[in-house]
Amino acid sequence: MQLCVSLDNATQEENLALAQTLQGFDIWLKVGFRSFIRDGKEFLEKLKAINPNFKIFLDLKLYDIPNTMADAAVEICKLPIDMFNVHASAGKDAMTTVMKRIENIPHRPLVIAVTALTSFDNETFTYIYNEDIKTKATKFAKDTFEAGMDGVVCSAFESLDIKNSTSKKFITLCPGIRPFGEDAADQKRVADLNLAHEQQVDFIVVGRPIYKATDSKKVVKRILDNI
Ligand code: C5P
C-alpha cells in the first residue's frame, strides 16, 4: 500500500512548503483542480525539483466526449506526472478512446477512473446513477478494466469486490481515508488503515488529516509506519 498526500492547501506556497517538509518520504503527491488551474505545469516542475522521486497524481477527473478526453489525455502525458484520472461515467467508449490514443507514448502515466465520489452517500448516488453505489461502482470498474485502464478511484469499501471482479493487479486508489479515525468532514464513506489493509487497497489518499495537522511530518511518518 502506498500513501498519496493531497496537496489541497489554499496557496502554492503552502503546498510547496508541505512538499519540502515531506521531501524525505517515499510518497505520492496529489495535485487537484485548484492548484493546477492556478499554478499549472510550473507547480508540477517545482514539486519534482524538491524531490525527483516524488510521484505525482494529477487529479483532474476528465469527463467529456471521447475525442475531447483523448486530446486532453495526450496533453496530460506531456506533463511531469505519473498518474491521472477520468470519470468512468464518461463511458467505456471514452475510456477506450483515451487508452488507444496514449498506448504508444513511452513511459505513459498510469490512468485510473473514478467510480463513485467518496463524498456521495448511497441516496445521493442512486439519485444520479439509478443504482446503489456498490453495484454501480463494480460495473464502472469492469468497464474501466475492459477499456484497458490501470485501475480505479473508489472507496475502500469497494476495493476488494472490484479486485475480485477484475484482477488483483487492477489498482484501487481510495480517498476518504481517515488513517486513525480522524474527522470525516464532507466525506461520507471514510475508512481507516485497518479497513484499507483488509480491502487490499493499493493507494490511500489522505488530505486534511495531513495538511491541516500541526505536525504533518509526524502524521505521515505514523501512517508509513503502519502500512
Ligand atoms: O481531505 P481529504 O482526505 O478528504 O481529501 C481527499 C482528496 O481526495 C480531495 O483532494 C478530494 O478531491 C479527492 N477525491 C475524493 N474522492 C474521490 C476522488 C478524489 O475525495 N472519489
PDB file of C-alpha atoms and ligand atoms in Angstrom:
ATOM      1  CA  MET A   1       0.000   0.000   0.000  1.00  0.00           C
ATOM      2  CA  GLN A   2       1.281   3.453  -0.913  1.00  0.00           C
ATOM      3  CA  LEU A   3       0.442   6.833   0.554  1.00  0.00           C
ATOM      4  CA  CYS A   4      -0.724   9.664  -1.686  1.00  0.00           C
ATOM      5  CA  VAL A   5      -0.848  13.036   0.060  1.00  0.00           C
ATOM      6  CA  SER A   6      -3.395  15.567  -1.254  1.00  0.00           C
ATOM      7  CA  LEU A   7      -1.869  18.991  -1.739  1.00  0.00           C
ATOM      8  CA  ASP A   8      -5.142  20.817  -1.114  1.00  0.00           C
ATOM      9  CA  ASN A   9      -3.776  23.863   0.725  1.00  0.00           C
ATOM     10  CA  ALA A  10      -5.086  27.295  -0.263  1.00  0.00           C
ATOM     11  CA  THR A  11      -1.860  28.596  -1.800  1.00  0.00           C
ATOM     12  CA  GLN A  12       1.030  27.323  -3.884  1.00  0.00           C
ATOM     13  CA  GLU A  13       3.456  28.483  -1.199  1.00  0.00           C
ATOM     14  CA  GLU A  14       1.762  26.316   1.426  1.00  0.00           C
ATOM     15  CA  ASN A  15       1.706  23.311  -0.915  1.00  0.00           C
ATOM     16  CA  LEU A  16       5.387  23.705  -1.717  1.00  0.00           C
ATOM     17  CA  ALA A  17       6.206  24.105   1.970  1.00  0.00           C
ATOM     18  CA  LEU A  18       4.341  20.859   2.705  1.00  0.00           C
ATOM     19  CA  ALA A  19       6.236  19.077  -0.087  1.00  0.00           C
ATOM     20  CA  GLN A  20       9.505  20.407   1.370  1.00  0.00           C
ATOM     21  CA  THR A  21       8.545  19.105   4.793  1.00  0.00           C
ATOM     22  CA  LEU A  22       7.797  15.683   3.310  1.00  0.00           C
ATOM     23  CA  GLN A  23      10.738  15.526   0.902  1.00  0.00           C
ATOM     24  CA  GLY A  24      12.434  12.613   2.686  1.00  0.00           C
ATOM     25  CA  PHE A  25       9.461  10.278   2.321  1.00  0.00           C
ATOM     26  CA  ASP A  26       8.679   7.765  -0.405  1.00  0.00           C
ATOM     27  CA  ILE A  27       5.221   9.086  -1.228  1.00  0.00           C
ATOM     28  CA  TRP A  28       2.870  10.228  -3.986  1.00  0.00           C
ATOM     29  CA  LEU A  29       1.530  13.774  -4.124  1.00  0.00           C
ATOM     30  CA  LYS A  30      -1.937  14.543  -5.438  1.00  0.00           C
ATOM     31  CA  VAL A  31      -2.466  17.786  -7.335  1.00  0.00           C
ATOM     32  CA  GLY A  32      -6.086  18.770  -7.887  1.00  0.00           C
ATOM     33  CA  PHE A  33      -8.125  21.312  -9.878  1.00  0.00           C
ATOM     34  CA  ARG A  34      -7.473  24.351  -7.782  1.00  0.00           C
ATOM     35  CA  SER A  35      -3.713  24.293  -7.767  1.00  0.00           C
ATOM     36  CA  PHE A  36      -3.346  23.029 -11.332  1.00  0.00           C
ATOM     37  CA  ILE A  37      -5.691  25.696 -12.715  1.00  0.00           C
ATOM     38  CA  ARG A  38      -3.855  28.382 -10.787  1.00  0.00           C
ATOM     39  CA  ASP A  39      -0.261  27.155 -10.669  1.00  0.00           C
ATOM     40  CA  GLY A  40      -0.042  24.987 -13.806  1.00  0.00           C
ATOM     41  CA  LYS A  41       2.851  22.945 -15.117  1.00  0.00           C
ATOM     42  CA  GLU A  42       5.414  25.057 -13.243  1.00  0.00           C
ATOM     43  CA  PHE A  43       3.991  23.848  -9.954  1.00  0.00           C
ATOM     44  CA  LEU A  44       4.460  20.226 -11.017  1.00  0.00           C
ATOM     45  CA  GLU A  45       8.041  21.005 -12.022  1.00  0.00           C
ATOM     46  CA  LYS A  46       8.708  22.656  -8.667  1.00  0.00           C
ATOM     47  CA  LEU A  47       7.440  19.551  -6.858  1.00  0.00           C
ATOM     48  CA  LYS A  48       9.727  17.298  -8.903  1.00  0.00           C
ATOM     49  CA  ALA A  49      12.621  19.693  -8.180  1.00  0.00           C
ATOM     50  CA  ILE A  50      12.046  19.284  -4.437  1.00  0.00           C
ATOM     51  CA  ASN A  51      12.408  15.508  -4.805  1.00  0.00           C
ATOM     52  CA  PRO A  52      12.640  13.883  -8.262  1.00  0.00           C
ATOM     53  CA  ASN A  53      11.393  10.650  -6.690  1.00  0.00           C
ATOM     54  CA  PHE A  54       8.084  12.204  -5.686  1.00  0.00           C
ATOM     55  CA  LYS A  55       5.375  10.618  -7.819  1.00  0.00           C
ATOM     56  CA  ILE A  56       2.603  12.952  -8.899  1.00  0.00           C
ATOM     57  CA  PHE A  57      -1.047  12.066  -9.365  1.00  0.00           C
ATOM     58  CA  LEU A  58      -2.859  14.768 -11.347  1.00  0.00           C
ATOM     59  CA  ASP A  59      -6.460  14.586 -10.173  1.00  0.00           C
ATOM     60  CA  LEU A  60      -8.394  16.392 -12.922  1.00  0.00           C
ATOM     61  CA  LYS A  61     -11.185  13.792 -13.374  1.00  0.00           C
ATOM     62  CA  LEU A  62     -11.737  14.250 -17.114  1.00  0.00           C
ATOM     63  CA  TYR A  63     -15.339  13.970 -18.275  1.00  0.00           C
ATOM     64  CA  ASP A  64     -16.260  14.848 -21.874  1.00  0.00           C
ATOM     65  CA  ILE A  65     -16.902  13.304 -25.286  1.00  0.00           C
ATOM     66  CA  PRO A  66     -14.373  10.602 -26.242  1.00  0.00           C
ATOM     67  CA  ASN A  67     -12.312  12.639 -28.714  1.00  0.00           C
ATOM     68  CA  THR A  68     -12.013  15.634 -26.386  1.00  0.00           C
ATOM     69  CA  MET A  69     -10.960  13.393 -23.499  1.00  0.00           C
ATOM     70  CA  ALA A  70      -8.351  11.658 -25.657  1.00  0.00           C
ATOM     71  CA  ASP A  71      -6.984  15.032 -26.862  1.00  0.00           C
ATOM     72  CA  ALA A  72      -6.672  16.193 -23.246  1.00  0.00           C
ATOM     73  CA  ALA A  73      -5.051  12.892 -22.214  1.00  0.00           C
ATOM     74  CA  VAL A  74      -2.347  13.304 -24.877  1.00  0.00           C
ATOM     75  CA  GLU A  75      -1.538  16.760 -23.493  1.00  0.00           C
ATOM     76  CA  ILE A  76      -1.544  15.466 -19.905  1.00  0.00           C
ATOM     77  CA  CYS A  77       1.028  12.830 -20.904  1.00  0.00           C
ATOM     78  CA  LYS A  78       3.445  15.688 -21.751  1.00  0.00           C
ATOM     79  CA  LEU A  79       3.370  16.904 -18.131  1.00  0.00           C
ATOM     80  CA  PRO A  80       5.816  15.706 -15.452  1.00  0.00           C
ATOM     81  CA  ILE A  81       3.255  13.429 -13.792  1.00  0.00           C
ATOM     82  CA  ASP A  82       2.946   9.705 -13.040  1.00  0.00           C
ATOM     83  CA  MET A  83      -0.814   9.145 -12.889  1.00  0.00           C
ATOM     84  CA  PHE A  84      -4.015  10.938 -13.948  1.00  0.00           C
ATOM     85  CA  ASN A  85      -7.710  10.150 -13.923  1.00  0.00           C
ATOM     86  CA  VAL A  86     -11.003  10.353 -15.774  1.00  0.00           C
ATOM     87  CA  HIS A  87     -14.615   9.676 -14.773  1.00  0.00           C
ATOM     88  CA  ALA A  88     -15.781   6.124 -15.531  1.00  0.00           C
ATOM     89  CA  SER A  89     -19.283   7.563 -16.061  1.00  0.00           C
ATOM     90  CA  ALA A  90     -17.944   9.217 -19.236  1.00  0.00           C
ATOM     91  CA  GLY A  91     -18.385   5.699 -20.641  1.00  0.00           C
ATOM     92  CA  LYS A  92     -16.377   2.727 -21.801  1.00  0.00           C
ATOM     93  CA  ASP A  93     -16.090   4.157 -25.302  1.00  0.00           C
ATOM     94  CA  ALA A  94     -14.462   7.340 -23.981  1.00  0.00           C
ATOM     95  CA  MET A  95     -12.071   5.371 -21.759  1.00  0.00           C
ATOM     96  CA  THR A  96     -11.127   3.029 -24.628  1.00  0.00           C
ATOM     97  CA  THR A  97     -10.511   6.016 -26.916  1.00  0.00           C
ATOM     98  CA  VAL A  98      -8.242   7.605 -24.281  1.00  0.00           C
ATOM     99  CA  MET A  99      -6.203   4.425 -23.879  1.00  0.00           C
ATOM    100  CA  LYS A 100      -5.890   3.834 -27.635  1.00  0.00           C
ATOM    101  CA  ARG A 101      -4.613   7.366 -28.130  1.00  0.00           C
ATOM    102  CA  ILE A 102      -1.916   7.154 -25.470  1.00  0.00           C
ATOM    103  CA  GLU A 103      -0.932   3.479 -25.653  1.00  0.00           C
ATOM    104  CA  ASN A 104       2.243   4.078 -27.652  1.00  0.00           C
ATOM    105  CA  ILE A 105       3.521   7.003 -25.606  1.00  0.00           C
ATOM    106  CA  PRO A 106       6.762   5.869 -23.929  1.00  0.00           C
ATOM    107  CA  HIS A 107       6.529   5.779 -20.130  1.00  0.00           C
ATOM    108  CA  ARG A 108       2.900   6.873 -20.216  1.00  0.00           C
ATOM    109  CA  PRO A 109       1.431   7.714 -16.811  1.00  0.00           C
ATOM    110  CA  LEU A 110      -0.960   5.326 -15.083  1.00  0.00           C
ATOM    111  CA  VAL A 111      -4.594   6.076 -15.904  1.00  0.00           C
ATOM    112  CA  ILE A 112      -7.410   5.376 -13.483  1.00  0.00           C
ATOM    113  CA  ALA A 113     -11.137   6.158 -13.472  1.00  0.00           C
ATOM    114  CA  VAL A 114     -13.389   7.493 -10.733  1.00  0.00           C
ATOM    115  CA  THR A 115     -16.229   5.097  -9.912  1.00  0.00           C
ATOM    116  CA  ALA A 116     -18.131   6.929  -7.157  1.00  0.00           C
ATOM    117  CA  LEU A 117     -17.001  10.044  -5.322  1.00  0.00           C
ATOM    118  CA  THR A 118     -16.398   9.261  -1.660  1.00  0.00           C
ATOM    119  CA  SER A 119     -18.486  12.302  -0.715  1.00  0.00           C
ATOM    120  CA  PHE A 120     -21.640  10.555  -2.041  1.00  0.00           C
ATOM    121  CA  ASP A 121     -23.874   8.664   0.308  1.00  0.00           C
ATOM    122  CA  ASN A 122     -25.970   5.908  -1.250  1.00  0.00           C
ATOM    123  CA  GLU A 123     -29.099   8.043  -1.582  1.00  0.00           C
ATOM    124  CA  THR A 124     -27.388  10.859  -3.482  1.00  0.00           C
ATOM    125  CA  PHE A 125     -25.531   8.395  -5.665  1.00  0.00           C
ATOM    126  CA  THR A 126     -28.714   6.463  -6.518  1.00  0.00           C
ATOM    127  CA  TYR A 127     -30.500   9.716  -7.425  1.00  0.00           C
ATOM    128  CA  ILE A 128     -27.860  10.362 -10.088  1.00  0.00           C
ATOM    129  CA  TYR A 129     -26.980   6.867 -11.300  1.00  0.00           C
ATOM    130  CA  ASN A 130     -30.180   4.898 -10.572  1.00  0.00           C
ATOM    131  CA  GLU A 131     -28.285   2.082  -8.884  1.00  0.00           C
ATOM    132  CA  ASP A 132     -26.732   1.573  -5.470  1.00  0.00           C
ATOM    133  CA  ILE A 133     -23.083   2.506  -5.036  1.00  0.00           C
ATOM    134  CA  LYS A 134     -21.659  -0.974  -4.609  1.00  0.00           C
ATOM    135  CA  THR A 135     -23.370  -2.459  -7.681  1.00  0.00           C
ATOM    136  CA  LYS A 136     -22.630   0.512  -9.899  1.00  0.00           C
ATOM    137  CA  ALA A 137     -19.045   1.034  -8.702  1.00  0.00           C
ATOM    138  CA  THR A 138     -18.270  -2.590  -9.600  1.00  0.00           C
ATOM    139  CA  LYS A 139     -19.879  -2.155 -13.043  1.00  0.00           C
ATOM    140  CA  PHE A 140     -17.879   1.042 -13.620  1.00  0.00           C
ATOM    141  CA  ALA A 141     -14.725  -0.790 -12.529  1.00  0.00           C
ATOM    142  CA  LYS A 142     -15.366  -3.614 -15.033  1.00  0.00           C
ATOM    143  CA  ASP A 143     -15.835  -1.049 -17.824  1.00  0.00           C
ATOM    144  CA  THR A 144     -12.599   0.631 -16.776  1.00  0.00           C
ATOM    145  CA  PHE A 145     -10.732  -2.684 -16.739  1.00  0.00           C
ATOM    146  CA  GLU A 146     -12.105  -3.702 -20.141  1.00  0.00           C
ATOM    147  CA  ALA A 147     -11.160  -0.301 -21.553  1.00  0.00           C
ATOM    148  CA  GLY A 148      -7.533  -1.107 -20.697  1.00  0.00           C
ATOM    149  CA  MET A 149      -7.088   1.386 -17.879  1.00  0.00           C
ATOM    150  CA  ASP A 150      -4.812   0.668 -14.939  1.00  0.00           C
ATOM    151  CA  GLY A 151      -7.265   0.992 -12.088  1.00  0.00           C
ATOM    152  CA  VAL A 152     -10.000   2.942 -10.350  1.00  0.00           C
ATOM    153  CA  VAL A 153     -10.652   5.561  -7.728  1.00  0.00           C
ATOM    154  CA  CYS A 154     -13.153   4.040  -5.296  1.00  0.00           C
ATOM    155  CA  SER A 155     -13.962   3.993  -1.622  1.00  0.00           C
ATOM    156  CA  ALA A 156     -12.073   1.474   0.494  1.00  0.00           C
ATOM    157  CA  PHE A 157     -15.369  -0.363   0.991  1.00  0.00           C
ATOM    158  CA  GLU A 158     -15.475  -1.430  -2.662  1.00  0.00           C
ATOM    159  CA  SER A 159     -11.791  -2.208  -3.220  1.00  0.00           C
ATOM    160  CA  LEU A 160     -11.813  -5.972  -2.666  1.00  0.00           C
ATOM    161  CA  ASP A 161     -15.030  -6.587  -4.628  1.00  0.00           C
ATOM    162  CA  ILE A 162     -13.550  -4.624  -7.511  1.00  0.00           C
ATOM    163  CA  LYS A 163     -10.315  -6.618  -7.442  1.00  0.00           C
ATOM    164  CA  ASN A 164     -12.257  -9.882  -7.291  1.00  0.00           C
ATOM    165  CA  SER A 165     -14.345  -8.958 -10.309  1.00  0.00           C
ATOM    166  CA  THR A 166     -11.426  -7.588 -12.373  1.00  0.00           C
ATOM    167  CA  SER A 167      -7.872  -8.548 -11.386  1.00  0.00           C
ATOM    168  CA  LYS A 168      -5.756  -8.444  -8.249  1.00  0.00           C
ATOM    169  CA  LYS A 169      -3.345  -6.276 -10.246  1.00  0.00           C
ATOM    170  CA  PHE A 170      -6.047  -3.729 -11.073  1.00  0.00           C
ATOM    171  CA  ILE A 171      -5.158  -0.663  -8.997  1.00  0.00           C
ATOM    172  CA  THR A 172      -7.526   0.667  -6.358  1.00  0.00           C
ATOM    173  CA  LEU A 173      -6.853   4.188  -5.134  1.00  0.00           C
ATOM    174  CA  CYS A 174      -9.004   5.213  -2.213  1.00  0.00           C
ATOM    175  CA  PRO A 175      -9.710   8.720  -0.894  1.00  0.00           C
ATOM    176  CA  GLY A 176     -11.843   9.265   2.182  1.00  0.00           C
ATOM    177  CA  ILE A 177      -9.160   7.711   4.358  1.00  0.00           C
ATOM    178  CA  ARG A 178      -9.011   8.771   7.973  1.00  0.00           C
ATOM    179  CA  PRO A 179      -5.972   6.704   8.997  1.00  0.00           C
ATOM    180  CA  PHE A 180      -6.594   6.762  12.717  1.00  0.00           C
ATOM    181  CA  GLY A 181     -10.292   7.703  12.813  1.00  0.00           C
ATOM    182  CA  GLU A 182      -9.881  11.477  12.324  1.00  0.00           C
ATOM    183  CA  ASP A 183     -12.779  13.839  11.483  1.00  0.00           C
ATOM    184  CA  ALA A 184     -14.594  12.832   8.248  1.00  0.00           C
ATOM    185  CA  ALA A 185     -15.535  16.443   7.238  1.00  0.00           C
ATOM    186  CA  ASP A 186     -17.520  16.262   3.942  1.00  0.00           C
ATOM    187  CA  GLN A 187     -16.536  12.647   3.207  1.00  0.00           C
ATOM    188  CA  LYS A 188     -19.397  10.186   3.673  1.00  0.00           C
ATOM    189  CA  ARG A 189     -17.686   6.817   3.282  1.00  0.00           C
ATOM    190  CA  VAL A 190     -14.496   7.027   5.310  1.00  0.00           C
ATOM    191  CA  ALA A 191     -12.199   4.157   6.185  1.00  0.00           C
ATOM    192  CA  ASP A 192      -9.187   3.747   8.446  1.00  0.00           C
ATOM    193  CA  LEU A 193      -5.887   1.973   7.749  1.00  0.00           C
ATOM    194  CA  ASN A 194      -7.134  -1.387   9.029  1.00  0.00           C
ATOM    195  CA  LEU A 195     -10.029  -1.435   6.598  1.00  0.00           C
ATOM    196  CA  ALA A 196      -7.748  -0.294   3.770  1.00  0.00           C
ATOM    197  CA  HIS A 197      -5.474  -3.255   4.549  1.00  0.00           C
ATOM    198  CA  GLU A 198      -8.346  -5.727   4.650  1.00  0.00           C
ATOM    199  CA  GLN A 199      -9.619  -4.406   1.342  1.00  0.00           C
ATOM    200  CA  GLN A 200      -6.161  -4.723  -0.289  1.00  0.00           C
ATOM    201  CA  VAL A 201      -6.150  -1.060  -1.259  1.00  0.00           C
ATOM    202  CA  ASP A 202      -3.127  -0.091  -3.397  1.00  0.00           C
ATOM    203  CA  PHE A 203      -3.121   3.664  -2.738  1.00  0.00           C
ATOM    204  CA  ILE A 204      -4.624   5.572   0.139  1.00  0.00           C
ATOM    205  CA  VAL A 205      -5.262   9.276  -0.469  1.00  0.00           C
ATOM    206  CA  VAL A 206      -5.050  11.443   2.634  1.00  0.00           C
ATOM    207  CA  GLY A 207      -5.603  15.189   2.635  1.00  0.00           C
ATOM    208  CA  ARG A 208      -6.852  17.102   5.639  1.00  0.00           C
ATOM    209  CA  PRO A 209      -5.537  14.730   8.341  1.00  0.00           C
ATOM    210  CA  ILE A 210      -2.063  15.574   6.988  1.00  0.00           C
ATOM    211  CA  TYR A 211      -2.074  19.131   5.652  1.00  0.00           C
ATOM    212  CA  LYS A 212      -4.165  20.530   8.491  1.00  0.00           C
ATOM    213  CA  ALA A 213      -2.109  18.795  11.183  1.00  0.00           C
ATOM    214  CA  THR A 214       0.228  20.909  13.297  1.00  0.00           C
ATOM    215  CA  ASP A 215       2.994  18.402  12.570  1.00  0.00           C
ATOM    216  CA  SER A 216       2.349  16.955   9.093  1.00  0.00           C
ATOM    217  CA  LYS A 217       5.664  15.115   9.029  1.00  0.00           C
ATOM    218  CA  LYS A 218       4.805  13.250  12.206  1.00  0.00           C
ATOM    219  CA  VAL A 219       1.412  12.180  10.812  1.00  0.00           C
ATOM    220  CA  VAL A 220       2.990  10.942   7.568  1.00  0.00           C
ATOM    221  CA  LYS A 221       5.641   9.025   9.492  1.00  0.00           C
ATOM    222  CA  ARG A 222       2.971   7.414  11.652  1.00  0.00           C
ATOM    223  CA  ILE A 223       0.947   6.408   8.576  1.00  0.00           C
ATOM    224  CA  LEU A 224       4.014   4.997   6.798  1.00  0.00           C
ATOM    225  CA  ASP A 225       4.996   3.067   9.922  1.00  0.00           C
ATOM    226  CA  ASN A 226       1.558   1.468   9.871  1.00  0.00           C
ATOM    227  CA  ILE A 227       1.328   0.484   6.190  1.00  0.00           C
TER     228      ILE A 227
HETATM  229  O1  C5P B   1      -9.034  15.926   2.884  1.00  0.00           O
HETATM  230  P1  C5P B   1      -9.413  14.574   2.345  1.00  0.00           P
HETATM  231  O2  C5P B   1      -8.521  13.461   2.845  1.00  0.00           O
HETATM  232  O3  C5P B   1     -10.885  14.282   2.470  1.00  0.00           O
HETATM  233  O4  C5P B   1      -9.083  14.714   0.779  1.00  0.00           O
HETATM  234  C1  C5P B   1      -9.467  13.763  -0.187  1.00  0.00           C
HETATM  235  C2  C5P B   1      -8.947  14.202  -1.524  1.00  0.00           C
HETATM  236  O5  C5P B   1      -9.288  13.200  -2.483  1.00  0.00           O
HETATM  237  C3  C5P B   1      -9.528  15.511  -2.037  1.00  0.00           C
HETATM  238  O6  C5P B   1      -8.488  16.160  -2.767  1.00  0.00           O
HETATM  239  C4  C5P B   1     -10.628  15.088  -2.999  1.00  0.00           C
HETATM  240  O7  C5P B   1     -10.789  15.992  -4.067  1.00  0.00           O
HETATM  241  C5  C5P B   1     -10.080  13.773  -3.526  1.00  0.00           C
HETATM  242  N1  C5P B   1     -11.072  12.798  -4.006  1.00  0.00           N
HETATM  243  C6  C5P B   1     -12.078  12.303  -3.198  1.00  0.00           C
HETATM  244  N2  C5P B   1     -12.973  11.372  -3.682  1.00  0.00           N
HETATM  245  C7  C5P B   1     -12.844  10.906  -4.936  1.00  0.00           C
HETATM  246  C8  C5P B   1     -11.826  11.396  -5.759  1.00  0.00           C
HETATM  247  C9  C5P B   1     -10.942  12.335  -5.249  1.00  0.00           C
HETATM  248  O8  C5P B   1     -12.182  12.698  -2.044  1.00  0.00           O
HETATM  249  N3  C5P B   1     -13.654   9.964  -5.391  1.00  0.00           N
END
